[in-house]
Amino acid sequence: MYDGTFGPRTRGDQTWHEQAACAAAVEVARDPDLFFPSTRADEQRVGLAKRLCSACQVRKTCLEAALEGSGADGIRGGMTEVERKAARHQFELRCDPARVDAAMSGRDVYLTGAERRELIRRAARSGTPTLRVASVLKVSEGHVKKLLRLERREIASACPETLDAAEATYDAISA
């Protein structure tokens, strides 16, 4: 069962559902659609669902799971679909080094756009093989090579003397 103590939750892991307040709430037993109000005018039901979420020990995990996926309906992690849509941009700016470390160590975790860029930065600086980066990001090796080239250019523009070292490292790894 996922409890957050082993780092970021892996993609598809839903074991945290068992710990969710909504899993055993009497209110949900009485009204199975409580977290899926049919209209925005149903404020009483929305309020009750949000109160249940506010006391939930896995609320943060639930919200992250909802923000990671694009099709999460209803109230999740204490937020309505409209509220999550507004929060999604901020969520994508998150850059958690632990998530990047977990991905690089082989765990299948969701990475935000900022975390994916950080992974590319680290790979460019450390000389991580392109095939390894492609596997982690689930993209083609050609796409990773392009991303690494762009990152090396950015590094070089900030500090021109590092370009030669970065190119030499890349050439050695690619050979």
Short mmCIF file of N, CA and C in Angstrom, two decimals:
data_model
loop_
_atom_site.label_atom_id
_atom_site.label_comp_id
_atom_site.label_asym_id
_atom_site.label_seq_id
_atom_site.Cartn_x
_atom_site.Cartn_y
_atom_site.Cartn_z
N MET A 1 0.85 -1.18 0.00
CA MET A 1 0.00 0.00 0.00
C MET A 1 0.89 1.24 0.00
N TYR A 2 0.59 2.20 -0.84
CA TYR A 2 1.37 3.43 -0.92
C TYR A 2 1.08 4.32 0.27
N ASP A 3 2.14 4.74 0.96
CA ASP A 3 1.95 5.66 2.09
C ASP A 3 2.86 6.88 2.00
N GLY A 4 3.56 7.03 0.89
CA GLY A 4 4.38 8.21 0.68
C GLY A 4 5.77 8.12 1.28
N THR A 5 6.08 7.04 1.99
CA THR A 5 7.37 6.96 2.67
C THR A 5 8.49 6.46 1.76
N PHE A 6 8.17 5.96 0.59
CA PHE A 6 9.18 5.43 -0.31
C PHE A 6 9.41 6.35 -1.49
N GLY A 7 9.18 7.61 -1.35
CA GLY A 7 9.37 8.55 -2.44
C GLY A 7 8.09 8.75 -3.22
N PRO A 8 8.23 9.35 -4.39
CA PRO A 8 7.05 9.67 -5.21
C PRO A 8 6.27 8.42 -5.63
N ARG A 9 4.98 8.58 -5.73
CA ARG A 9 4.08 7.52 -6.18
C ARG A 9 4.37 7.20 -7.63
N THR A 10 4.39 5.91 -7.97
CA THR A 10 4.62 5.53 -9.35
C THR A 10 3.33 5.68 -10.15
N ARG A 11 3.48 5.82 -11.46
CA ARG A 11 2.31 5.95 -12.33
C ARG A 11 1.42 4.73 -12.16
N GLY A 12 0.14 4.98 -12.13
CA GLY A 12 -0.82 3.89 -12.05
C GLY A 12 -1.04 3.32 -10.65
N ASP A 13 -0.22 3.72 -9.68
CA ASP A 13 -0.38 3.20 -8.32
C ASP A 13 -1.61 3.83 -7.69
N GLN A 14 -2.58 2.98 -7.36
CA GLN A 14 -3.81 3.48 -6.74
C GLN A 14 -4.04 2.85 -5.37
N THR A 15 -3.00 2.29 -4.79
CA THR A 15 -3.16 1.65 -3.48
C THR A 15 -3.53 2.64 -2.40
N TRP A 16 -3.25 3.90 -2.62
CA TRP A 16 -3.61 4.94 -1.65
C TRP A 16 -5.12 5.08 -1.51
N HIS A 17 -5.87 4.63 -2.51
CA HIS A 17 -7.34 4.72 -2.45
C HIS A 17 -7.89 4.09 -1.17
N GLU A 18 -7.24 3.01 -0.73
CA GLU A 18 -7.70 2.30 0.46
C GLU A 18 -7.67 3.18 1.71
N GLN A 19 -6.78 4.17 1.73
CA GLN A 19 -6.64 5.05 2.89
C GLN A 19 -7.48 6.32 2.77
N ALA A 20 -8.13 6.51 1.65
CA ALA A 20 -8.89 7.74 1.40
C ALA A 20 -10.13 7.81 2.30
N ALA A 21 -10.39 9.01 2.79
CA ALA A 21 -11.56 9.23 3.65
C ALA A 21 -12.85 8.88 2.91
N CYS A 22 -12.89 9.12 1.62
CA CYS A 22 -14.11 8.84 0.85
C CYS A 22 -14.37 7.34 0.69
N ALA A 23 -13.34 6.52 0.90
CA ALA A 23 -13.50 5.08 0.72
C ALA A 23 -14.43 4.46 1.76
N ALA A 24 -14.48 5.07 2.94
CA ALA A 24 -15.30 4.49 4.02
C ALA A 24 -16.32 5.47 4.58
N ALA A 25 -16.47 6.61 3.94
CA ALA A 25 -17.37 7.65 4.48
C ALA A 25 -18.84 7.23 4.36
N VAL A 26 -19.58 7.41 5.43
CA VAL A 26 -21.01 7.11 5.46
C VAL A 26 -21.74 7.96 4.42
N GLU A 27 -21.30 9.21 4.28
CA GLU A 27 -21.94 10.13 3.34
C GLU A 27 -21.87 9.59 1.91
N VAL A 28 -20.76 8.94 1.57
CA VAL A 28 -20.59 8.39 0.23
C VAL A 28 -21.47 7.15 0.06
N ALA A 29 -21.62 6.38 1.13
CA ALA A 29 -22.51 5.21 1.07
C ALA A 29 -23.95 5.64 0.79
N ARG A 30 -24.35 6.77 1.39
CA ARG A 30 -25.71 7.29 1.17
C ARG A 30 -25.86 7.93 -0.21
N ASP A 31 -24.80 8.56 -0.69
CA ASP A 31 -24.84 9.28 -1.96
C ASP A 31 -23.57 8.95 -2.76
N PRO A 32 -23.58 7.85 -3.52
CA PRO A 32 -22.39 7.42 -4.25
C PRO A 32 -21.85 8.46 -5.25
N ASP A 33 -22.69 9.38 -5.67
CA ASP A 33 -22.26 10.41 -6.61
C ASP A 33 -21.87 11.72 -5.93
N LEU A 34 -21.64 11.66 -4.62
CA LEU A 34 -21.31 12.87 -3.85
C LEU A 34 -20.14 13.63 -4.45
N PHE A 35 -19.11 12.91 -4.90
CA PHE A 35 -17.92 13.57 -5.43
C PHE A 35 -18.05 13.90 -6.92
N PHE A 36 -19.23 13.64 -7.47
CA PHE A 36 -19.48 13.92 -8.88
C PHE A 36 -20.79 14.69 -9.03
N PRO A 37 -20.84 15.92 -8.48
CA PRO A 37 -22.09 16.70 -8.58
C PRO A 37 -22.42 16.99 -10.04
N SER A 38 -23.73 16.97 -10.32
CA SER A 38 -24.16 17.12 -11.71
C SER A 38 -24.16 18.57 -12.18
N THR A 39 -24.30 19.50 -11.26
CA THR A 39 -24.31 20.92 -11.65
C THR A 39 -23.44 21.72 -10.70
N ARG A 40 -23.00 22.87 -11.15
CA ARG A 40 -22.19 23.74 -10.29
C ARG A 40 -23.06 24.35 -9.19
N ALA A 41 -24.36 24.34 -9.38
CA ALA A 41 -25.27 24.93 -8.41
C ALA A 41 -25.46 24.04 -7.18
N ASP A 42 -24.97 22.82 -7.23
CA ASP A 42 -25.13 21.87 -6.14
C ASP A 42 -24.07 22.13 -5.06
N GLU A 43 -24.05 23.34 -4.54
CA GLU A 43 -23.01 23.79 -3.61
C GLU A 43 -23.00 23.02 -2.29
N GLN A 44 -24.13 22.57 -1.83
CA GLN A 44 -24.18 21.83 -0.57
C GLN A 44 -23.41 20.51 -0.70
N ARG A 45 -23.63 19.78 -1.78
CA ARG A 45 -22.92 18.53 -2.00
C ARG A 45 -21.43 18.77 -2.21
N VAL A 46 -21.09 19.82 -2.95
CA VAL A 46 -19.69 20.16 -3.17
C VAL A 46 -19.02 20.47 -1.84
N GLY A 47 -19.70 21.24 -1.01
CA GLY A 47 -19.15 21.59 0.31
C GLY A 47 -18.92 20.36 1.18
N LEU A 48 -19.85 19.44 1.18
CA LEU A 48 -19.71 18.21 1.97
C LEU A 48 -18.54 17.38 1.46
N ALA A 49 -18.42 17.23 0.16
CA ALA A 49 -17.31 16.47 -0.41
C ALA A 49 -15.97 17.11 -0.06
N LYS A 50 -15.89 18.42 -0.15
CA LYS A 50 -14.64 19.12 0.18
C LYS A 50 -14.30 18.98 1.66
N ARG A 51 -15.30 18.98 2.54
CA ARG A 51 -15.04 18.78 3.97
C ARG A 51 -14.47 17.39 4.23
N LEU A 52 -15.00 16.39 3.54
CA LEU A 52 -14.44 15.04 3.67
C LEU A 52 -12.99 15.01 3.20
N CYS A 53 -12.72 15.67 2.10
CA CYS A 53 -11.34 15.74 1.59
C CYS A 53 -10.40 16.44 2.55
N SER A 54 -10.88 17.49 3.20
CA SER A 54 -9.99 18.28 4.06
C SER A 54 -9.45 17.47 5.23
N ALA A 55 -10.17 16.42 5.64
CA ALA A 55 -9.72 15.59 6.75
C ALA A 55 -9.03 14.31 6.28
N CYS A 56 -8.81 14.18 4.99
CA CYS A 56 -8.28 12.94 4.42
C CYS A 56 -6.76 12.91 4.49
N GLN A 57 -6.21 11.77 4.90
CA GLN A 57 -4.77 11.62 5.04
C GLN A 57 -4.03 11.48 3.70
N VAL A 58 -4.75 11.19 2.64
CA VAL A 58 -4.11 11.05 1.32
C VAL A 58 -4.60 12.12 0.34
N ARG A 59 -5.08 13.24 0.87
CA ARG A 59 -5.61 14.31 0.03
C ARG A 59 -4.57 14.80 -0.97
N LYS A 60 -3.34 15.01 -0.52
CA LYS A 60 -2.30 15.52 -1.40
C LYS A 60 -2.02 14.52 -2.54
N THR A 61 -1.95 13.25 -2.20
CA THR A 61 -1.71 12.22 -3.22
C THR A 61 -2.86 12.18 -4.22
N CYS A 62 -4.09 12.28 -3.71
CA CYS A 62 -5.27 12.28 -4.56
C CYS A 62 -5.25 13.47 -5.52
N LEU A 63 -4.91 14.63 -5.00
CA LEU A 63 -4.85 15.84 -5.83
C LEU A 63 -3.76 15.71 -6.88
N GLU A 64 -2.58 15.23 -6.48
CA GLU A 64 -1.50 15.04 -7.45
C GLU A 64 -1.92 14.08 -8.56
N ALA A 65 -2.57 12.98 -8.18
CA ALA A 65 -3.02 12.00 -9.18
C ALA A 65 -4.01 12.65 -10.14
N ALA A 66 -4.89 13.48 -9.62
CA ALA A 66 -5.87 14.16 -10.47
C ALA A 66 -5.19 15.18 -11.40
N LEU A 67 -4.20 15.89 -10.89
CA LEU A 67 -3.50 16.88 -11.71
C LEU A 67 -2.60 16.23 -12.75
N GLU A 68 -2.09 15.05 -12.44
CA GLU A 68 -1.23 14.33 -13.39
C GLU A 68 -2.03 13.83 -14.59
N GLY A 69 -3.27 13.45 -14.36
CA GLY A 69 -4.12 12.94 -15.44
C GLY A 69 -5.01 14.05 -15.95
N SER A 70 -5.36 13.97 -17.22
CA SER A 70 -6.17 15.04 -17.78
C SER A 70 -7.67 14.76 -17.69
N GLY A 71 -8.06 13.52 -17.39
CA GLY A 71 -9.47 13.19 -17.42
C GLY A 71 -10.11 12.96 -16.07
N ALA A 72 -9.57 13.53 -15.02
CA ALA A 72 -10.12 13.31 -13.68
C ALA A 72 -11.39 14.13 -13.48
N ASP A 73 -12.51 13.43 -13.37
CA ASP A 73 -13.80 14.09 -13.17
C ASP A 73 -14.08 14.25 -11.69
N GLY A 74 -15.02 15.11 -11.38
CA GLY A 74 -15.51 15.25 -10.02
C GLY A 74 -14.55 15.98 -9.09
N ILE A 75 -14.83 15.83 -7.80
CA ILE A 75 -14.02 16.47 -6.77
C ILE A 75 -12.92 15.49 -6.38
N ARG A 76 -11.69 15.94 -6.50
CA ARG A 76 -10.53 15.10 -6.19
C ARG A 76 -9.54 15.94 -5.40
N GLY A 77 -9.06 15.40 -4.31
CA GLY A 77 -8.07 16.12 -3.51
C GLY A 77 -8.60 17.44 -2.96
N GLY A 78 -9.90 17.54 -2.81
CA GLY A 78 -10.50 18.75 -2.26
C GLY A 78 -10.74 19.86 -3.27
N MET A 79 -10.59 19.57 -4.54
CA MET A 79 -10.80 20.59 -5.57
C MET A 79 -11.78 20.09 -6.63
N THR A 80 -12.58 21.01 -7.14
CA THR A 80 -13.48 20.69 -8.24
C THR A 80 -12.68 20.66 -9.55
N GLU A 81 -13.31 20.19 -10.61
CA GLU A 81 -12.65 20.15 -11.92
C GLU A 81 -12.20 21.54 -12.34
N VAL A 82 -13.05 22.54 -12.12
CA VAL A 82 -12.72 23.92 -12.50
C VAL A 82 -11.53 24.43 -11.69
N GLU A 83 -11.52 24.15 -10.39
CA GLU A 83 -10.40 24.58 -9.54
C GLU A 83 -9.10 23.89 -9.94
N ARG A 84 -9.19 22.61 -10.28
CA ARG A 84 -7.98 21.89 -10.70
C ARG A 84 -7.46 22.42 -12.03
N LYS A 85 -8.37 22.75 -12.91
CA LYS A 85 -7.94 23.29 -14.20
C LYS A 85 -7.13 24.57 -13.99
N ALA A 86 -7.58 25.40 -13.07
CA ALA A 86 -6.87 26.65 -12.76
C ALA A 86 -5.52 26.37 -12.09
N ALA A 87 -5.43 25.30 -11.30
CA ALA A 87 -4.21 24.97 -10.55
C ALA A 87 -3.20 24.19 -11.40
N ARG A 88 -3.65 23.64 -12.50
CA ARG A 88 -2.78 22.77 -13.30
C ARG A 88 -1.51 23.47 -13.77
N HIS A 89 -1.61 24.72 -14.19
CA HIS A 89 -0.43 25.45 -14.67
C HIS A 89 0.62 25.54 -13.56
N GLN A 90 0.20 25.90 -12.36
CA GLN A 90 1.14 25.98 -11.23
C GLN A 90 1.75 24.62 -10.93
N PHE A 91 0.93 23.59 -11.01
CA PHE A 91 1.41 22.24 -10.75
C PHE A 91 2.51 21.86 -11.74
N GLU A 92 2.34 22.21 -12.99
CA GLU A 92 3.33 21.87 -14.01
C GLU A 92 4.65 22.62 -13.83
N LEU A 93 4.66 23.67 -13.01
CA LEU A 93 5.89 24.41 -12.73
C LEU A 93 6.69 23.78 -11.59
N ARG A 94 6.07 22.83 -10.89
CA ARG A 94 6.73 22.17 -9.76
C ARG A 94 7.99 21.46 -10.26
N CYS A 95 9.07 21.60 -9.51
CA CYS A 95 10.30 20.88 -9.82
C CYS A 95 10.83 20.28 -8.53
N ASP A 96 10.47 19.04 -8.31
CA ASP A 96 10.85 18.32 -7.10
C ASP A 96 12.06 17.44 -7.42
N PRO A 97 13.24 17.76 -6.87
CA PRO A 97 14.43 16.97 -7.15
C PRO A 97 14.27 15.49 -6.80
N ALA A 98 13.49 15.18 -5.78
CA ALA A 98 13.28 13.78 -5.40
C ALA A 98 12.57 13.01 -6.50
N ARG A 99 11.66 13.67 -7.21
CA ARG A 99 10.94 13.01 -8.31
C ARG A 99 11.90 12.76 -9.48
N VAL A 100 12.77 13.72 -9.75
CA VAL A 100 13.75 13.56 -10.83
C VAL A 100 14.71 12.42 -10.47
N ASP A 101 15.17 12.40 -9.21
CA ASP A 101 16.05 11.31 -8.75
C ASP A 101 15.36 9.96 -8.89
N ALA A 102 14.09 9.90 -8.50
CA ALA A 102 13.35 8.64 -8.58
C ALA A 102 13.23 8.18 -10.03
N ALA A 103 12.95 9.10 -10.93
CA ALA A 103 12.84 8.75 -12.35
C ALA A 103 14.19 8.25 -12.88
N MET A 104 15.26 8.93 -12.53
CA MET A 104 16.58 8.54 -13.00
C MET A 104 17.02 7.19 -12.42
N SER A 105 16.49 6.84 -11.26
CA SER A 105 16.86 5.56 -10.66
C SER A 105 15.99 4.41 -11.17
N GLY A 106 15.05 4.72 -12.09
CA GLY A 106 14.27 3.68 -12.72
C GLY A 106 12.82 3.59 -12.29
N ARG A 107 12.39 4.43 -11.35
CA ARG A 107 10.98 4.40 -10.95
C ARG A 107 10.14 5.11 -12.00
N ASP A 108 8.98 4.58 -12.28
CA ASP A 108 8.08 5.15 -13.28
C ASP A 108 7.18 6.18 -12.61
N VAL A 109 7.70 7.39 -12.46
CA VAL A 109 6.94 8.46 -11.81
C VAL A 109 6.58 9.53 -12.84
N TYR A 110 5.48 10.22 -12.58
CA TYR A 110 5.06 11.32 -13.44
C TYR A 110 6.02 12.49 -13.21
N LEU A 111 6.50 13.08 -14.27
CA LEU A 111 7.34 14.27 -14.18
C LEU A 111 6.62 15.44 -14.84
N THR A 112 6.60 16.56 -14.13
CA THR A 112 6.02 17.78 -14.71
C THR A 112 6.96 18.29 -15.79
N GLY A 113 6.52 19.30 -16.51
CA GLY A 113 7.38 19.90 -17.52
C GLY A 113 8.68 20.41 -16.93
N ALA A 114 8.61 21.06 -15.79
CA ALA A 114 9.82 21.59 -15.13
C ALA A 114 10.74 20.45 -14.69
N GLU A 115 10.16 19.37 -14.21
CA GLU A 115 10.98 18.22 -13.79
C GLU A 115 11.63 17.53 -14.99
N ARG A 116 10.93 17.48 -16.10
CA ARG A 116 11.52 16.90 -17.31
C ARG A 116 12.69 17.76 -17.79
N ARG A 117 12.54 19.08 -17.72
CA ARG A 117 13.65 19.97 -18.11
C ARG A 117 14.84 19.80 -17.17
N GLU A 118 14.57 19.63 -15.88
CA GLU A 118 15.65 19.41 -14.91
C GLU A 118 16.36 18.09 -15.20
N LEU A 119 15.62 17.07 -15.56
CA LEU A 119 16.22 15.79 -15.90
C LEU A 119 17.17 15.95 -17.09
N ILE A 120 16.75 16.70 -18.10
CA ILE A 120 17.61 16.96 -19.27
C ILE A 120 18.85 17.74 -18.85
N ARG A 121 18.69 18.75 -17.98
CA ARG A 121 19.84 19.52 -17.50
C ARG A 121 20.85 18.59 -16.83
N ARG A 122 20.36 17.74 -15.93
CA ARG A 122 21.24 16.81 -15.23
C ARG A 122 21.92 15.85 -16.19
N ALA A 123 21.16 15.34 -17.16
CA ALA A 123 21.72 14.40 -18.12
C ALA A 123 22.81 15.06 -18.95
N ALA A 124 22.60 16.30 -19.36
CA ALA A 124 23.60 17.02 -20.16
C ALA A 124 24.88 17.24 -19.37
N ARG A 125 24.73 17.54 -18.09
CA ARG A 125 25.90 17.81 -17.25
C ARG A 125 26.64 16.53 -16.84
N SER A 126 25.91 15.45 -16.68
CA SER A 126 26.52 14.22 -16.18
C SER A 126 26.92 13.24 -17.27
N GLY A 127 26.46 13.49 -18.49
CA GLY A 127 26.77 12.58 -19.58
C GLY A 127 25.95 11.30 -19.55
N THR A 128 24.77 11.35 -19.00
CA THR A 128 23.88 10.19 -18.97
C THR A 128 23.61 9.73 -20.40
N PRO A 129 23.71 8.44 -20.68
CA PRO A 129 23.48 7.96 -22.05
C PRO A 129 22.09 8.34 -22.56
N THR A 130 22.04 8.70 -23.84
CA THR A 130 20.78 9.15 -24.43
C THR A 130 19.70 8.07 -24.38
N LEU A 131 20.08 6.83 -24.55
CA LEU A 131 19.11 5.74 -24.50
C LEU A 131 18.46 5.65 -23.12
N ARG A 132 19.24 5.88 -22.08
CA ARG A 132 18.71 5.86 -20.71
C ARG A 132 17.72 7.01 -20.51
N VAL A 133 18.07 8.19 -20.97
CA VAL A 133 17.18 9.36 -20.83
C VAL A 133 15.91 9.14 -21.64
N ALA A 134 16.04 8.60 -22.84
CA ALA A 134 14.87 8.32 -23.68
C ALA A 134 13.93 7.35 -22.98
N SER A 135 14.48 6.35 -22.33
CA SER A 135 13.67 5.37 -21.61
C SER A 135 12.93 6.02 -20.45
N VAL A 136 13.61 6.87 -19.71
CA VAL A 136 12.98 7.54 -18.56
C VAL A 136 11.87 8.48 -19.02
N LEU A 137 12.13 9.25 -20.07
CA LEU A 137 11.15 10.22 -20.55
C LEU A 137 10.10 9.62 -21.49
N LYS A 138 10.32 8.37 -21.90
CA LYS A 138 9.41 7.68 -22.82
C LYS A 138 9.27 8.44 -24.14
N VAL A 139 10.44 8.82 -24.68
CA VAL A 139 10.52 9.50 -25.97
C VAL A 139 11.61 8.82 -26.79
N SER A 140 11.74 9.20 -28.05
CA SER A 140 12.76 8.59 -28.90
C SER A 140 14.16 9.08 -28.53
N GLU A 141 15.15 8.27 -28.86
CA GLU A 141 16.54 8.66 -28.61
C GLU A 141 16.89 9.90 -29.43
N GLY A 142 16.33 10.00 -30.64
CA GLY A 142 16.57 11.18 -31.47
C GLY A 142 16.06 12.46 -30.81
N HIS A 143 14.90 12.35 -30.17
CA HIS A 143 14.34 13.52 -29.48
C HIS A 143 15.23 13.92 -28.30
N VAL A 144 15.74 12.93 -27.58
CA VAL A 144 16.64 13.22 -26.45
C VAL A 144 17.90 13.90 -26.95
N LYS A 145 18.44 13.43 -28.06
CA LYS A 145 19.65 14.06 -28.62
C LYS A 145 19.38 15.53 -28.93
N LYS A 146 18.21 15.82 -29.47
CA LYS A 146 17.85 17.21 -29.77
C LYS A 146 17.76 18.02 -28.47
N LEU A 147 17.09 17.46 -27.46
CA LEU A 147 16.96 18.17 -26.18
C LEU A 147 18.33 18.40 -25.54
N LEU A 148 19.20 17.42 -25.62
CA LEU A 148 20.54 17.57 -25.05
C LEU A 148 21.36 18.61 -25.80
N ARG A 149 21.22 18.64 -27.14
CA ARG A 149 21.91 19.67 -27.93
C ARG A 149 21.46 21.06 -27.49
N LEU A 150 20.14 21.23 -27.35
CA LEU A 150 19.62 22.53 -26.93
C LEU A 150 20.12 22.90 -25.54
N GLU A 151 20.16 21.93 -24.64
CA GLU A 151 20.65 22.20 -23.29
C GLU A 151 22.14 22.55 -23.30
N ARG A 152 22.92 21.85 -24.10
CA ARG A 152 24.35 22.17 -24.18
C ARG A 152 24.56 23.58 -24.73
N ARG A 153 23.73 23.98 -25.69
CA ARG A 153 23.83 25.35 -26.21
C ARG A 153 23.52 26.37 -25.12
N GLU A 154 22.50 26.06 -24.32
CA GLU A 154 22.14 26.97 -23.23
C GLU A 154 23.27 27.06 -22.21
N ILE A 155 23.87 25.92 -21.90
CA ILE A 155 25.01 25.91 -20.97
C ILE A 155 26.15 26.73 -21.55
N ALA A 156 26.42 26.56 -22.83
CA ALA A 156 27.51 27.27 -23.49
C ALA A 156 27.27 28.77 -23.52
N SER A 157 26.04 29.17 -23.72
CA SER A 157 25.76 30.61 -23.76
C SER A 157 25.96 31.24 -22.39
N ALA A 158 25.76 30.46 -21.34
CA ALA A 158 25.97 30.97 -19.98
C ALA A 158 27.45 30.95 -19.63
N CYS A 159 28.19 29.97 -20.17
CA CYS A 159 29.60 29.80 -19.84
C CYS A 159 30.28 29.16 -21.04
N PRO A 160 30.76 29.96 -22.01
CA PRO A 160 31.27 29.44 -23.28
C PRO A 160 32.36 28.37 -23.16
N GLU A 161 33.23 28.44 -22.14
CA GLU A 161 34.31 27.46 -22.05
C GLU A 161 33.81 26.05 -21.73
N THR A 162 32.54 25.93 -21.28
CA THR A 162 32.02 24.59 -20.98
C THR A 162 31.50 23.88 -22.22
N LEU A 163 31.33 24.60 -23.33
CA LEU A 163 30.80 23.99 -24.54
C LEU A 163 31.70 22.87 -25.04
N ASP A 164 33.01 23.12 -25.10
CA ASP A 164 33.92 22.10 -25.60
C ASP A 164 33.88 20.85 -24.73
N ALA A 165 33.85 21.02 -23.42
CA ALA A 165 33.80 19.87 -22.51
C ALA A 165 32.49 19.11 -22.68
N ALA A 166 31.38 19.83 -22.80
CA ALA A 166 30.08 19.18 -22.97
C ALA A 166 30.03 18.42 -24.30
N GLU A 167 30.55 19.03 -25.36
CA GLU A 167 30.56 18.37 -26.66
C GLU A 167 31.43 17.13 -26.63
N ALA A 168 32.61 17.21 -25.98
CA ALA A 168 33.51 16.06 -25.89
C ALA A 168 32.84 14.92 -25.12
N THR A 169 32.17 15.24 -24.03
CA THR A 169 31.48 14.22 -23.24
C THR A 169 30.39 13.57 -24.07
N TYR A 170 29.60 14.37 -24.75
CA TYR A 170 28.50 13.86 -25.58
C TYR A 170 29.05 12.98 -26.69
N ASP A 171 30.11 13.43 -27.36
CA ASP A 171 30.70 12.66 -28.46
C ASP A 171 31.24 11.32 -27.96
N ALA A 172 31.84 11.31 -26.79
CA ALA A 172 32.38 10.07 -26.24
C ALA A 172 31.26 9.08 -25.91
N ILE A 173 30.15 9.60 -25.40
CA ILE A 173 29.03 8.74 -25.02
C ILE A 173 28.30 8.23 -26.26
N SER A 174 28.15 9.08 -27.24
CA SER A 174 27.41 8.72 -28.45
C SER A 174 28.15 7.74 -29.34
N ALA A 175 29.46 7.68 -29.19
CA ALA A 175 30.26 6.82 -30.07
C ALA A 175 30.06 5.35 -29.81
#
